[in-house]
PDB file of C-alpha atoms in Angstrom:
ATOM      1  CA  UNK A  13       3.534  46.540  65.628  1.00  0.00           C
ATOM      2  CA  UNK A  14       4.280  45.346  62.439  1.00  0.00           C
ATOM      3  CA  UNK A  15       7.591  46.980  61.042  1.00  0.00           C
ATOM      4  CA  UNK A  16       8.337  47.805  57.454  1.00  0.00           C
ATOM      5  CA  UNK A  17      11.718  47.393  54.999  1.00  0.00           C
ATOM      6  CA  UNK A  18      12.223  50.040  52.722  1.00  0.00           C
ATOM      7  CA  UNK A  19      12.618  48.696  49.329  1.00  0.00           C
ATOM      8  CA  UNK A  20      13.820  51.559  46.917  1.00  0.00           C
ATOM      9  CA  UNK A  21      13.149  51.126  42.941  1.00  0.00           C
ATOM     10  CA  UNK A  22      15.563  52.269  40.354  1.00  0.00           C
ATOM     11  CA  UNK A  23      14.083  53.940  37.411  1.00  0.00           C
ATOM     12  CA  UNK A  24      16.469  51.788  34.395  1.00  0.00           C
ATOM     13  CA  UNK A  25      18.671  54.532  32.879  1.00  0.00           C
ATOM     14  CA  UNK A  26      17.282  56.139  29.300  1.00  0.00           C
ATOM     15  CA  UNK A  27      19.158  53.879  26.781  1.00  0.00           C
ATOM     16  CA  UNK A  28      21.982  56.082  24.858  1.00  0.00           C
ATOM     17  CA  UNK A  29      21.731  57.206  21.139  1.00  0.00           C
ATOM     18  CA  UNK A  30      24.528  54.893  20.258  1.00  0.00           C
ATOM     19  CA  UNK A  31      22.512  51.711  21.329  1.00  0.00           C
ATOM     20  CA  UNK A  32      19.478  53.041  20.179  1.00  0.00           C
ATOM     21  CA  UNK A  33      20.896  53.079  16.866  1.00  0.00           C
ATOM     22  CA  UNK A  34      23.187  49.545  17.082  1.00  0.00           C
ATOM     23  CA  UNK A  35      19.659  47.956  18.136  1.00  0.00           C
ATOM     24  CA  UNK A  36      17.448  49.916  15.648  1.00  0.00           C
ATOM     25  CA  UNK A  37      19.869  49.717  12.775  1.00  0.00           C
ATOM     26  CA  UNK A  38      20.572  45.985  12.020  1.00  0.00           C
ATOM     27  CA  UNK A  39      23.225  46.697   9.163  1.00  0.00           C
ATOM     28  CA  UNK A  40      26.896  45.804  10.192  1.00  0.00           C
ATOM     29  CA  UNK A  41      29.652  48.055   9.998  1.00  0.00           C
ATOM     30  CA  UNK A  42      31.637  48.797   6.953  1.00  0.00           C
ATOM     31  CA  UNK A  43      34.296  47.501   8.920  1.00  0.00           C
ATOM     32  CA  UNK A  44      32.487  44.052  10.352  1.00  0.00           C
ATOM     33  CA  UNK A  45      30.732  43.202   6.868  1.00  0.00           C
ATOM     34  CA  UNK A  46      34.087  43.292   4.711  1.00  0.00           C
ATOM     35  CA  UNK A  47      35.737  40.477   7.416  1.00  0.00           C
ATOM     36  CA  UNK A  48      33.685  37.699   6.261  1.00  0.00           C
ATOM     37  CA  UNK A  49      33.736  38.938   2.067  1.00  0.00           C
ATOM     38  CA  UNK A  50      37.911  39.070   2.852  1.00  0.00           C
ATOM     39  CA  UNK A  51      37.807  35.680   4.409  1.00  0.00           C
ATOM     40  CA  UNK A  52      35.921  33.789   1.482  1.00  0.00           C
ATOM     41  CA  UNK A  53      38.382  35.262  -1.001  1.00  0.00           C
ATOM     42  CA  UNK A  54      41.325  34.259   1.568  1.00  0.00           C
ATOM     43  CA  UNK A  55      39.857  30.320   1.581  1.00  0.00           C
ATOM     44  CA  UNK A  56      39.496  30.969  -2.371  1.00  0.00           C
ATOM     45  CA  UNK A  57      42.504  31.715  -3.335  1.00  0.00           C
ATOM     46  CA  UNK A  58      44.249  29.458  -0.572  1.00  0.00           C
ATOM     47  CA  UNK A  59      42.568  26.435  -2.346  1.00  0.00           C
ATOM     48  CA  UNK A  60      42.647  27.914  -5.912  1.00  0.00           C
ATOM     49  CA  UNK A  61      46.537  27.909  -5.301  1.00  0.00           C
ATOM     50  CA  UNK A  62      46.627  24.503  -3.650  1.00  0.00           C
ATOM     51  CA  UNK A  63      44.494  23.030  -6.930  1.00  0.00           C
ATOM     52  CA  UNK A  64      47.326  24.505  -9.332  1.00  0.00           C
ATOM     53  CA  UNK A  65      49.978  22.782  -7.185  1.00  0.00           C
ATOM     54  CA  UNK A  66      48.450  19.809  -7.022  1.00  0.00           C
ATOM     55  CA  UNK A  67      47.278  20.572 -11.579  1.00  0.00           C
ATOM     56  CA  UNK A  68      51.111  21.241 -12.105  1.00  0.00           C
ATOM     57  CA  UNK A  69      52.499  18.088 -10.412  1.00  0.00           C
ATOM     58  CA  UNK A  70      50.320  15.781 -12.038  1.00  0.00           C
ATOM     59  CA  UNK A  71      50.953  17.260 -15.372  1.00  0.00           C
ATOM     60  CA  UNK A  72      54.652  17.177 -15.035  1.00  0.00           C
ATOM     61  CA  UNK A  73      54.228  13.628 -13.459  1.00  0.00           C
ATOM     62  CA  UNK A  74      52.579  13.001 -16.821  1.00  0.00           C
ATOM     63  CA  UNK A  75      55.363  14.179 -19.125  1.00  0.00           C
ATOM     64  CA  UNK A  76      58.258  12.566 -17.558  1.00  0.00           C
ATOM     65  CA  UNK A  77      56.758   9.383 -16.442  1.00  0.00           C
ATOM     66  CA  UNK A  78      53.284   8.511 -18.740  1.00  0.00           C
ATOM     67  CA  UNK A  79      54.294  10.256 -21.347  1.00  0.00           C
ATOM     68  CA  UNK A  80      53.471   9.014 -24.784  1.00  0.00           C
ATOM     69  CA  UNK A  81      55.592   7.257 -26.121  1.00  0.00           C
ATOM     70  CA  UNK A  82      57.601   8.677 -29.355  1.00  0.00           C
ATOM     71  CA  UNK A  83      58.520   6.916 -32.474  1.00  0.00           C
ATOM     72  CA  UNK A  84      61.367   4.466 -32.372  1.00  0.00           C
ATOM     73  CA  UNK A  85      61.733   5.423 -28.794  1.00  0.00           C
ATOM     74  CA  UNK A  86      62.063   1.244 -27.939  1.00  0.00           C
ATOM     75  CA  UNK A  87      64.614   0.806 -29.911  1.00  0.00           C
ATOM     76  CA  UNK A  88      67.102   3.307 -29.572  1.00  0.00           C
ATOM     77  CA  UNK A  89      70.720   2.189 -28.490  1.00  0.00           C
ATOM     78  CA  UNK A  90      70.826   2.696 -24.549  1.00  0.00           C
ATOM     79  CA  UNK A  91      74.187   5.464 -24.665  1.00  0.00           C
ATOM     80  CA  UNK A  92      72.114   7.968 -27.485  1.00  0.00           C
ATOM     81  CA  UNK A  93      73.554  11.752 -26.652  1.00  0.00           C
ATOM     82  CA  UNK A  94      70.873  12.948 -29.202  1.00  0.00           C
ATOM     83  CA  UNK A  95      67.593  11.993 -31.038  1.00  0.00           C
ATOM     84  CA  UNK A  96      65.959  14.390 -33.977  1.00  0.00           C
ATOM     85  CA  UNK A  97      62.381  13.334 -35.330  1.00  0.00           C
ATOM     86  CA  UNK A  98      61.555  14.799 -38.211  1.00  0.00           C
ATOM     87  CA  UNK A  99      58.774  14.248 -40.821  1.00  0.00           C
ATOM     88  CA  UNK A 100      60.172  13.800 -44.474  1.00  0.00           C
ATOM     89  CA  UNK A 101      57.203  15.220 -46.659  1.00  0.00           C
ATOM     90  CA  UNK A 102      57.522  18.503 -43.822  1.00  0.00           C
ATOM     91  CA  UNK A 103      61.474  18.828 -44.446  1.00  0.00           C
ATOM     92  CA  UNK A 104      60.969  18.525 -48.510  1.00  0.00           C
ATOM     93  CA  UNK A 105      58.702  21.382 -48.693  1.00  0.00           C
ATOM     94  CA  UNK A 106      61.085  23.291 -46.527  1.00  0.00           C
ATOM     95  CA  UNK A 107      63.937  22.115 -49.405  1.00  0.00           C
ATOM     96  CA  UNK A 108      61.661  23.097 -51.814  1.00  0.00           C
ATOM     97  CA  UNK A 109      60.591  26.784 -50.390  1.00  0.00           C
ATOM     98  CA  UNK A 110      64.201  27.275 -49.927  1.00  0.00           C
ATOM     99  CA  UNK A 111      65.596  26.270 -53.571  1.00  0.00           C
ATOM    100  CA  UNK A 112      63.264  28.590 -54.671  1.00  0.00           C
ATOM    101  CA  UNK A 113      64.046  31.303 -52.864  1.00  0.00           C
ATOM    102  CA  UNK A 114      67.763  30.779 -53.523  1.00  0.00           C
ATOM    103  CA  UNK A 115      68.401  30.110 -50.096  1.00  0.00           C
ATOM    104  CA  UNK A 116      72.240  30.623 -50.038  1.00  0.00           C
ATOM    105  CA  UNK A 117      73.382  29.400 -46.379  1.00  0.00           C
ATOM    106  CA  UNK A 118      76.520  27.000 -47.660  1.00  0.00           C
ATOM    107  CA  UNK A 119      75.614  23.963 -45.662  1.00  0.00           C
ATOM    108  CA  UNK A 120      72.683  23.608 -47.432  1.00  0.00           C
ATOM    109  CA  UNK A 121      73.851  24.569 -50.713  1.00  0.00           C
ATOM    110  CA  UNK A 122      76.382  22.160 -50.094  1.00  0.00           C
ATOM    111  CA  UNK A 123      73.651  19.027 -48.921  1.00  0.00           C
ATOM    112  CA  UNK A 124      71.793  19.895 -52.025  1.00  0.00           C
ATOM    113  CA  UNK A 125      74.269  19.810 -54.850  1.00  0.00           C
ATOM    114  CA  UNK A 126      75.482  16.578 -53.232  1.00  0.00           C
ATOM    115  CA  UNK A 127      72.488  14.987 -53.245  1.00  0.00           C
ATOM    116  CA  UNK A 128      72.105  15.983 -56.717  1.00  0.00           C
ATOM    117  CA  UNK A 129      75.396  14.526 -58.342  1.00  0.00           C
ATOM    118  CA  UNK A 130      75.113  11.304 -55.782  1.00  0.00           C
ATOM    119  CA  UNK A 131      71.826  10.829 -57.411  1.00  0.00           C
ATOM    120  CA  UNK A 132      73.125  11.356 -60.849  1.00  0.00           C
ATOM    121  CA  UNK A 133      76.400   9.743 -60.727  1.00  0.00           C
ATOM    122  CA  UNK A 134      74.151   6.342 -59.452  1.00  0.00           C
ATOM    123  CA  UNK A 135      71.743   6.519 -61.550  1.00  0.00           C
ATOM    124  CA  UNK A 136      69.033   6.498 -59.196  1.00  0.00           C
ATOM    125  CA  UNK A 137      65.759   7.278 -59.162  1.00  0.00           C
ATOM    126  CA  UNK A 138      64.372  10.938 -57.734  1.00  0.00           C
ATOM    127  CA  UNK A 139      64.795  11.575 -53.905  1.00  0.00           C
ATOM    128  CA  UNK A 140      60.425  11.734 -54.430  1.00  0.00           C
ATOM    129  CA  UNK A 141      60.384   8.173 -55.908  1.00  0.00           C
ATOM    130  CA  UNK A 142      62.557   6.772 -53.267  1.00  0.00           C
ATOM    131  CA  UNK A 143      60.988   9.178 -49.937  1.00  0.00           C
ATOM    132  CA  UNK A 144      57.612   7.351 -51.264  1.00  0.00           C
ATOM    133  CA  UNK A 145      58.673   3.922 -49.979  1.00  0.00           C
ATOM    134  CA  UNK A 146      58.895   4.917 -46.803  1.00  0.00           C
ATOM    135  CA  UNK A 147      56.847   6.605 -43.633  1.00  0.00           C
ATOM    136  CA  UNK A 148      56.712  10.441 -43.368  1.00  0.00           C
ATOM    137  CA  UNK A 149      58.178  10.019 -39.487  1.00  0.00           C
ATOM    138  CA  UNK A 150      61.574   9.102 -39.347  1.00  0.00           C
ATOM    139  CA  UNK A 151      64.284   9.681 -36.371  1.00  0.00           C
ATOM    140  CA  UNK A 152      68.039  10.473 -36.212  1.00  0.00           C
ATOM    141  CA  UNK A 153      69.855   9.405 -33.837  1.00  0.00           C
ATOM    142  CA  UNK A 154      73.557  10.095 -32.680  1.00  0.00           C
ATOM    143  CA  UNK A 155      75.212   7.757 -30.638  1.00  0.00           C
ATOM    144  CA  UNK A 156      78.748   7.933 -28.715  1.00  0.00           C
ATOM    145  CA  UNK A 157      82.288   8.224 -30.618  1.00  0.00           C
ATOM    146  CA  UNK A 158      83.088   6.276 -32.573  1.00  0.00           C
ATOM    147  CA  UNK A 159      86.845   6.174 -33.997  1.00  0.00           C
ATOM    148  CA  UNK A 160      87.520  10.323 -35.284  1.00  0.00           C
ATOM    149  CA  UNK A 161      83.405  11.127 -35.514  1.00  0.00           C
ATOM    150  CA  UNK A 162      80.189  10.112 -33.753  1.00  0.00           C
ATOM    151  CA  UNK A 163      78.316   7.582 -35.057  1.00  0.00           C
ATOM    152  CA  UNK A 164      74.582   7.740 -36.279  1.00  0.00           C
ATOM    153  CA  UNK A 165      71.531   5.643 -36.969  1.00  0.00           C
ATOM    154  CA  UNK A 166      68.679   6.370 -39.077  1.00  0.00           C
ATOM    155  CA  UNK A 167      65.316   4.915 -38.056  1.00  0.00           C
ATOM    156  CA  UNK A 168      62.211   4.838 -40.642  1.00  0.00           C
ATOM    157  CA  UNK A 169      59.237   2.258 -41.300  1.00  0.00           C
ATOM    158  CA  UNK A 170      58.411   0.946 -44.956  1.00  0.00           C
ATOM    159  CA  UNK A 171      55.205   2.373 -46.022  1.00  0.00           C
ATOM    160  CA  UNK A 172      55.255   0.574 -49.796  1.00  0.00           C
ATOM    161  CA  UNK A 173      54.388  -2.839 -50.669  1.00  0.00           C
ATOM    162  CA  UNK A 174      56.683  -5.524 -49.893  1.00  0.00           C
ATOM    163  CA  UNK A 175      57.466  -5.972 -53.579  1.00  0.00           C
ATOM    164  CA  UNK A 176      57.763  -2.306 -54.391  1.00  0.00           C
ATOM    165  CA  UNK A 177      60.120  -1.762 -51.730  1.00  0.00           C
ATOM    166  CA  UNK A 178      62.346  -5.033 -52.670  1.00  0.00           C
ATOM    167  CA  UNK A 179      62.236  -4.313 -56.121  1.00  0.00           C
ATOM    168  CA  UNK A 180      63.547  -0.456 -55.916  1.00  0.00           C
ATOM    169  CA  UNK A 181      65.853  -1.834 -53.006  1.00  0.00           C
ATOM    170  CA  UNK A 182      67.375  -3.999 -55.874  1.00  0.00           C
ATOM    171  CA  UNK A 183      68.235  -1.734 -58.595  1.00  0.00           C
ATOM    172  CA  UNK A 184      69.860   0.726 -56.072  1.00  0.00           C
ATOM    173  CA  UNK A 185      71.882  -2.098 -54.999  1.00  0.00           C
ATOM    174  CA  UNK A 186      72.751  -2.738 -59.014  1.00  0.00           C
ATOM    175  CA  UNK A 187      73.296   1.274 -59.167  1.00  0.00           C
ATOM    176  CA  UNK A 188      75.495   1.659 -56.450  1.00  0.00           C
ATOM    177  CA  UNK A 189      77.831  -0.882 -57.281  1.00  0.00           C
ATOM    178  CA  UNK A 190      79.376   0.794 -60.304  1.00  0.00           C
ATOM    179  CA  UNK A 191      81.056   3.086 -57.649  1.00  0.00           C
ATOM    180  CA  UNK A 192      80.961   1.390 -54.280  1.00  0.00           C
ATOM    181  CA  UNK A 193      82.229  -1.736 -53.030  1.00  0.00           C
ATOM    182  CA  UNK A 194      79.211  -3.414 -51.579  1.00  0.00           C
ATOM    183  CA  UNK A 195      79.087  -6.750 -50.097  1.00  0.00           C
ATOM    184  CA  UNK A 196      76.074  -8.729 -47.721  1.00  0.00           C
ATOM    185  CA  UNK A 197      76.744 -10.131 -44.146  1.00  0.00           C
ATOM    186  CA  UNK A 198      73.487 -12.332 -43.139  1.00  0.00           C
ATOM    187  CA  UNK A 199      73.122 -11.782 -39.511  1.00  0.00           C
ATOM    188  CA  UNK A 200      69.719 -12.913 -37.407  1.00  0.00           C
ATOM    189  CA  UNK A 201      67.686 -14.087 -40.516  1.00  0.00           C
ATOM    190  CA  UNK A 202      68.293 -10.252 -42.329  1.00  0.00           C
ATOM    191  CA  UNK A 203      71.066  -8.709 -45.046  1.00  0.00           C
ATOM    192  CA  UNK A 204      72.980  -6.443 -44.142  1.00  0.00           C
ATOM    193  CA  UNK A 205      74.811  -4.552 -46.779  1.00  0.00           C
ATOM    194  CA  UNK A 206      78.148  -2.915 -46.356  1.00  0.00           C
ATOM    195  CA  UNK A 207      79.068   0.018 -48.241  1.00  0.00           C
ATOM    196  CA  UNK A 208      82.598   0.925 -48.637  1.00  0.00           C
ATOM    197  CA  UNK A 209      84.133   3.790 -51.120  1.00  0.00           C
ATOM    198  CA  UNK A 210      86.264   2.097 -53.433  1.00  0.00           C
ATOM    199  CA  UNK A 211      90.093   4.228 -52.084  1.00  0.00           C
ATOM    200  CA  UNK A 212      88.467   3.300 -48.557  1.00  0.00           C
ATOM    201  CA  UNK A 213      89.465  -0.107 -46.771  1.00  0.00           C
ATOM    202  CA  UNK A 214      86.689  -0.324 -44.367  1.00  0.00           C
ATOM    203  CA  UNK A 215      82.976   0.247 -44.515  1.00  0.00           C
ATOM    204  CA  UNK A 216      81.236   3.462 -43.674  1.00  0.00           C
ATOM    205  CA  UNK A 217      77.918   2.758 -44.384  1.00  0.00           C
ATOM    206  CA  UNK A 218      75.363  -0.113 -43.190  1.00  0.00           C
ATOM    207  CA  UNK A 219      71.974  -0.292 -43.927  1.00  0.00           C
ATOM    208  CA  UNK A 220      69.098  -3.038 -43.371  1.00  0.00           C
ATOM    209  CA  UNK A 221      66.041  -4.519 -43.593  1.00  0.00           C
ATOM    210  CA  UNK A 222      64.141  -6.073 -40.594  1.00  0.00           C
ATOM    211  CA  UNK A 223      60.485  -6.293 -40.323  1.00  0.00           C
ATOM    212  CA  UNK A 224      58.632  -3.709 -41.172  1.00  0.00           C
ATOM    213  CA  UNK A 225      61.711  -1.279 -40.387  1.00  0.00           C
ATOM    214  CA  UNK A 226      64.842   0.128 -42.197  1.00  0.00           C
ATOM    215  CA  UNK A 227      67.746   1.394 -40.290  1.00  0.00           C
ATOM    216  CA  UNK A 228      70.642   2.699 -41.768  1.00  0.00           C
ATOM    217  CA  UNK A 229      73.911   3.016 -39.577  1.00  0.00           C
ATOM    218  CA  UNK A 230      77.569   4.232 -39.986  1.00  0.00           C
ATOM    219  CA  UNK A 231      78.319   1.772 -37.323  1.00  0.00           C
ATOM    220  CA  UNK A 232      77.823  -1.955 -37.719  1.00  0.00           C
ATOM    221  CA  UNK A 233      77.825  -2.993 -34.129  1.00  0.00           C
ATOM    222  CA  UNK A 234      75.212  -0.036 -32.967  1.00  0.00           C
ATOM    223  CA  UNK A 235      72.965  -1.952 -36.470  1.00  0.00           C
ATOM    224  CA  UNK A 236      73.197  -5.166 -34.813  1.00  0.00           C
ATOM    225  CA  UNK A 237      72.211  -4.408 -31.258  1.00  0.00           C
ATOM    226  CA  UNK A 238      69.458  -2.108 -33.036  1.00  0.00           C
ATOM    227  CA  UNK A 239      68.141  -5.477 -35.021  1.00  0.00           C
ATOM    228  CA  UNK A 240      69.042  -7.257 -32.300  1.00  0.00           C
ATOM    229  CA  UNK A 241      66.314  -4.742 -30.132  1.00  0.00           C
ATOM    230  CA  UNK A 242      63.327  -5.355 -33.310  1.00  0.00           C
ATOM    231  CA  UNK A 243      64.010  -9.193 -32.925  1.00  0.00           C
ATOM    232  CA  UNK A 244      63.172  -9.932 -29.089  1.00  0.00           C
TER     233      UNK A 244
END
């Protein structure tokens, strides 16, 4: 006689409201759908930050080493503690603004009225006929000690005619003389013209033609290594 096994059958439990719901309702949490929304902002700003890094290194890469070059910058003396660019026809409407507003600050007072006799005592033309001859961008540069005060050089390109410039060149030459001791010293194919106060024994002043520039000095070495510099 054939004998049986029992096999028993369970009934699979009734599903809870909770995963009725999670299966019926396909939405994610609050919770679950801000992770990935936090996480894209997270990789955005990471990146956003690492672009600015990598923005502001370039740029200041840029400014100290490719930066474009400034006026005169070649030829500056090597030792220079101090450079000021300035742009003439700027600076004489600043002169001008101020005179008429009786700007009354005594350095300036005191720049202007020398200018003023200097001009008239030498006969020379205006300050406008002679800033005409020459660029609008000029440079001042003060170099190291020399003897009681620093020395300086003034850097500027001609902007008149050859003749025009030679020609006004001249009669301030003729001008100056009646109160300066002036004399030439030819150095590397260019004049150099000393000027000396007549109760002074030396020289304080040096200025020069070379090219296309003009450079006037109170130091006569720093004017020769400067023409030396527009040369080679």
């Amino acid at each position: 006689m054939a004998s049986f096994i029992p096999i028993k059958i369970r009934r699979t439990a009734k599903p809870s409201e909770t995963e009725v719901k999670n299966v019926l309702n396909l939405t994610p949490s609050p919770e679950n759908a801000q992770k990935p929304v936090i996480a894209r902002y997270l990789r955005w700003l990471f990146w956003a930050l690492i672009a600015a890094a990598i923005g502001e290194g370039v740029a200041l890469i840029c400014f100290f080493i490719v930066k474009p070059p400034l006026p005169f910058d070649n030829l500056m003396p090597p030792k220079t503690a101090l450079v000021a660019y300035f742009d003439q026809t700027a600076l004489k409407e600043i002169v001008v603004a101020l005179s008429k507003n009786q700007y009354s600050w005594p350095p300036f007072n005191w720049a202007q009225e020398t200018t003023k006799k200097f001009l008239a005592k030498n006969q020379l033309s205006s300050l406008d006929a002679i800033s005409g001859l020459f660029d609008n961008k000029m440079a001042l540069a003060i170099l190291p000690k020399v003897g009681p005060r620093p020395a300086w050089l003034i850097f500027t390109t001609r902007q008149a005619s050859r003749n025009d410039f030679d020609a006004l060149l001249k009669q301030t030459t003729q001008q100056l003389k009646q109160n300066f001791d002036l004399a030439d010293e030819d150095y590397r194919q260019t004049t150099i013209t000393k000027v000396k106060e007549l109760n002074q024994s030396q020289a304080n002043l040096f200025y020069v033609q070379v090219q296309n520039y003009f450079l006037i000095s109170s130091d006569l070495n720093a004017l020769k290594e400067t023409i030396d510099r527009v040369i080679d």
